[in-house]
Amino acid sequence: EIKLGGDLASVILGTAPLAPDRAKQRYVNRLGVWLALHSDRPNLPWKFGIVDTDDVNAFSMPGGYVLITRGMFDRMRNESELAGVLAHEIAHVVRKDHLNALQGSLRDSALGGFTDYVGGNGGLAGQFKTALINAGRNMFMRGLDKQDEYDADRMGVVIAARSGYSPYGLVGVLQTLSAAPDD
């Protein structure tokens, strides 16, 4: 799971690098780790970062990788809203939503799931890795299903509240995004 998340994170960071502001990167990483410590999977090697793009989005990968775009980060009105967004993404990792979606996608393409995933320094076999990365790209473009998003919202609110943040932070973000133009 951790190796897979690292592979997917490297694909995303290959198209858009981390934002160059080290202070903001440290801030997001510290806040994210604090939130993750209050989740049901505090022992993952959590990593958080801001991707240098104006897009408004946040996403997570298996194994504890969470990225927020600079466009989304800049729209946050306070720390509780940022905590809500990060906690929502943490919830996806805790629930293994992306892992399950990838497994289903690979099963649909007759690759049989993750039993062929080979860890270690060599990573994945070439053909399997290509199929996995393509499935990951498709998943991030298509997104998760609405029930997974709703469940991550609910769990994210709980994680934020356990961490000392307002449970209404995520609600504020969702209201702001729903009022924004479709672009």
Short mmCIF file of N, CA and C in Angstrom, two decimals, residues 5-6 8-29 46-54 57-59 61 64-71 73-74 86:
data_model
loop_
_atom_site.label_atom_id
_atom_site.label_comp_id
_atom_site.label_asym_id
_atom_site.label_seq_id
_atom_site.Cartn_x
_atom_site.Cartn_y
_atom_site.Cartn_z
N GLY A 5 1.18 3.90 -3.11
CA GLY A 5 0.91 5.32 -2.92
C GLY A 5 2.09 6.18 -3.36
N GLY A 6 3.30 5.73 -3.06
CA GLY A 6 4.49 6.46 -3.50
C GLY A 6 4.60 6.52 -5.01
N LEU A 8 2.09 6.34 -7.17
CA LEU A 8 1.04 7.24 -7.66
C LEU A 8 1.39 8.70 -7.37
N ALA A 9 1.93 8.97 -6.19
CA ALA A 9 2.33 10.34 -5.85
C ALA A 9 3.41 10.84 -6.80
N SER A 10 4.34 9.97 -7.17
CA SER A 10 5.40 10.39 -8.09
C SER A 10 4.84 10.73 -9.47
N VAL A 11 3.79 10.04 -9.89
CA VAL A 11 3.15 10.36 -11.17
C VAL A 11 2.52 11.75 -11.09
N ILE A 12 1.82 12.03 -10.02
CA ILE A 12 1.18 13.34 -9.86
C ILE A 12 2.24 14.44 -9.78
N LEU A 13 3.27 14.22 -8.99
CA LEU A 13 4.32 15.22 -8.83
C LEU A 13 5.16 15.36 -10.09
N GLY A 14 5.10 14.37 -10.97
CA GLY A 14 5.78 14.47 -12.26
C GLY A 14 5.08 15.43 -13.21
N THR A 15 3.79 15.65 -13.00
CA THR A 15 3.04 16.58 -13.85
C THR A 15 2.95 17.96 -13.22
N ALA A 16 2.98 18.04 -11.91
CA ALA A 16 2.93 19.32 -11.20
C ALA A 16 3.78 19.18 -9.94
N PRO A 17 4.87 19.93 -9.85
CA PRO A 17 5.77 19.79 -8.69
C PRO A 17 5.17 20.41 -7.43
N LEU A 18 5.83 20.15 -6.32
CA LEU A 18 5.44 20.80 -5.07
C LEU A 18 5.69 22.29 -5.18
N ALA A 19 4.85 23.08 -4.52
CA ALA A 19 5.03 24.53 -4.48
C ALA A 19 6.36 24.85 -3.79
N PRO A 20 7.07 25.88 -4.24
CA PRO A 20 8.40 26.16 -3.70
C PRO A 20 8.43 26.80 -2.31
N ASP A 21 7.30 27.14 -1.75
CA ASP A 21 7.25 27.81 -0.45
C ASP A 21 7.45 26.79 0.68
N ARG A 22 8.65 26.73 1.22
CA ARG A 22 8.99 25.73 2.24
C ARG A 22 8.20 25.93 3.54
N ALA A 23 7.94 27.17 3.91
CA ALA A 23 7.19 27.43 5.14
C ALA A 23 5.77 26.89 5.03
N LYS A 24 5.13 27.10 3.89
CA LYS A 24 3.77 26.56 3.69
C LYS A 24 3.79 25.03 3.64
N GLN A 25 4.82 24.46 3.02
CA GLN A 25 4.93 23.00 2.96
C GLN A 25 5.07 22.42 4.37
N ARG A 26 5.91 23.03 5.19
CA ARG A 26 6.07 22.56 6.58
C ARG A 26 4.76 22.69 7.35
N TYR A 27 4.08 23.80 7.15
CA TYR A 27 2.80 24.05 7.82
C TYR A 27 1.78 22.97 7.47
N VAL A 28 1.60 22.71 6.19
CA VAL A 28 0.63 21.69 5.75
C VAL A 28 1.04 20.31 6.25
N ASN A 29 2.32 20.02 6.22
CA ASN A 29 2.78 18.71 6.68
C ASN A 29 2.56 18.54 8.18
N TRP A 46 2.77 9.12 7.05
CA TRP A 46 2.00 10.19 6.41
C TRP A 46 2.92 11.25 5.81
N LYS A 47 2.56 11.70 4.60
CA LYS A 47 3.28 12.78 3.92
C LYS A 47 2.24 13.70 3.28
N PHE A 48 2.42 15.00 3.49
CA PHE A 48 1.48 16.01 2.99
C PHE A 48 2.26 17.05 2.19
N GLY A 49 1.61 17.64 1.21
CA GLY A 49 2.27 18.68 0.44
C GLY A 49 1.30 19.52 -0.36
N ILE A 50 1.80 20.65 -0.83
CA ILE A 50 1.04 21.56 -1.69
C ILE A 50 1.60 21.45 -3.09
N VAL A 51 0.75 21.12 -4.05
CA VAL A 51 1.15 21.00 -5.45
C VAL A 51 1.03 22.38 -6.09
N ASP A 52 2.01 22.74 -6.88
CA ASP A 52 2.10 24.08 -7.47
C ASP A 52 1.22 24.20 -8.71
N THR A 53 -0.08 24.32 -8.50
CA THR A 53 -1.03 24.54 -9.59
C THR A 53 -2.20 25.36 -9.07
N ASP A 54 -2.80 26.13 -9.98
CA ASP A 54 -3.95 26.97 -9.61
C ASP A 54 -5.24 26.16 -9.50
N ASN A 57 -8.22 21.62 -5.85
CA ASN A 57 -8.41 20.19 -5.64
C ASN A 57 -7.52 19.73 -4.47
N ALA A 58 -7.84 18.57 -3.98
CA ALA A 58 -7.02 17.88 -2.98
C ALA A 58 -7.22 16.40 -3.25
N PHE A 59 -6.19 15.61 -3.01
CA PHE A 59 -6.30 14.18 -3.27
C PHE A 59 -5.34 13.41 -2.40
N MET A 61 -3.48 9.37 -1.77
CA MET A 61 -3.06 8.12 -2.36
C MET A 61 -2.91 7.10 -1.24
N GLY A 64 -0.84 6.86 2.82
CA GLY A 64 -0.69 8.08 3.60
C GLY A 64 -0.14 9.28 2.86
N TYR A 65 -0.27 9.33 1.55
CA TYR A 65 0.16 10.49 0.77
C TYR A 65 -1.04 11.38 0.52
N VAL A 66 -0.94 12.66 0.90
CA VAL A 66 -2.04 13.61 0.74
C VAL A 66 -1.48 14.89 0.13
N LEU A 67 -2.11 15.33 -0.95
CA LEU A 67 -1.69 16.55 -1.63
C LEU A 67 -2.88 17.50 -1.78
N ILE A 68 -2.60 18.78 -1.61
CA ILE A 68 -3.60 19.82 -1.85
C ILE A 68 -2.98 20.78 -2.86
N THR A 69 -3.78 21.27 -3.78
CA THR A 69 -3.24 22.20 -4.76
C THR A 69 -3.08 23.58 -4.13
N ARG A 70 -2.19 24.38 -4.71
CA ARG A 70 -2.01 25.75 -4.25
C ARG A 70 -3.31 26.53 -4.41
N GLY A 71 -4.06 26.26 -5.50
CA GLY A 71 -5.35 26.92 -5.72
C GLY A 71 -6.33 26.64 -4.59
N PHE A 73 -5.42 25.54 -1.47
CA PHE A 73 -4.81 26.08 -0.26
C PHE A 73 -5.11 27.58 -0.13
N ASP A 74 -4.98 28.31 -1.23
CA ASP A 74 -5.20 29.75 -1.21
C ASP A 74 -6.65 30.14 -0.96
N LEU A 86 -7.92 18.40 4.68
CA LEU A 86 -6.90 17.36 4.90
C LEU A 86 -7.50 16.14 5.59
#
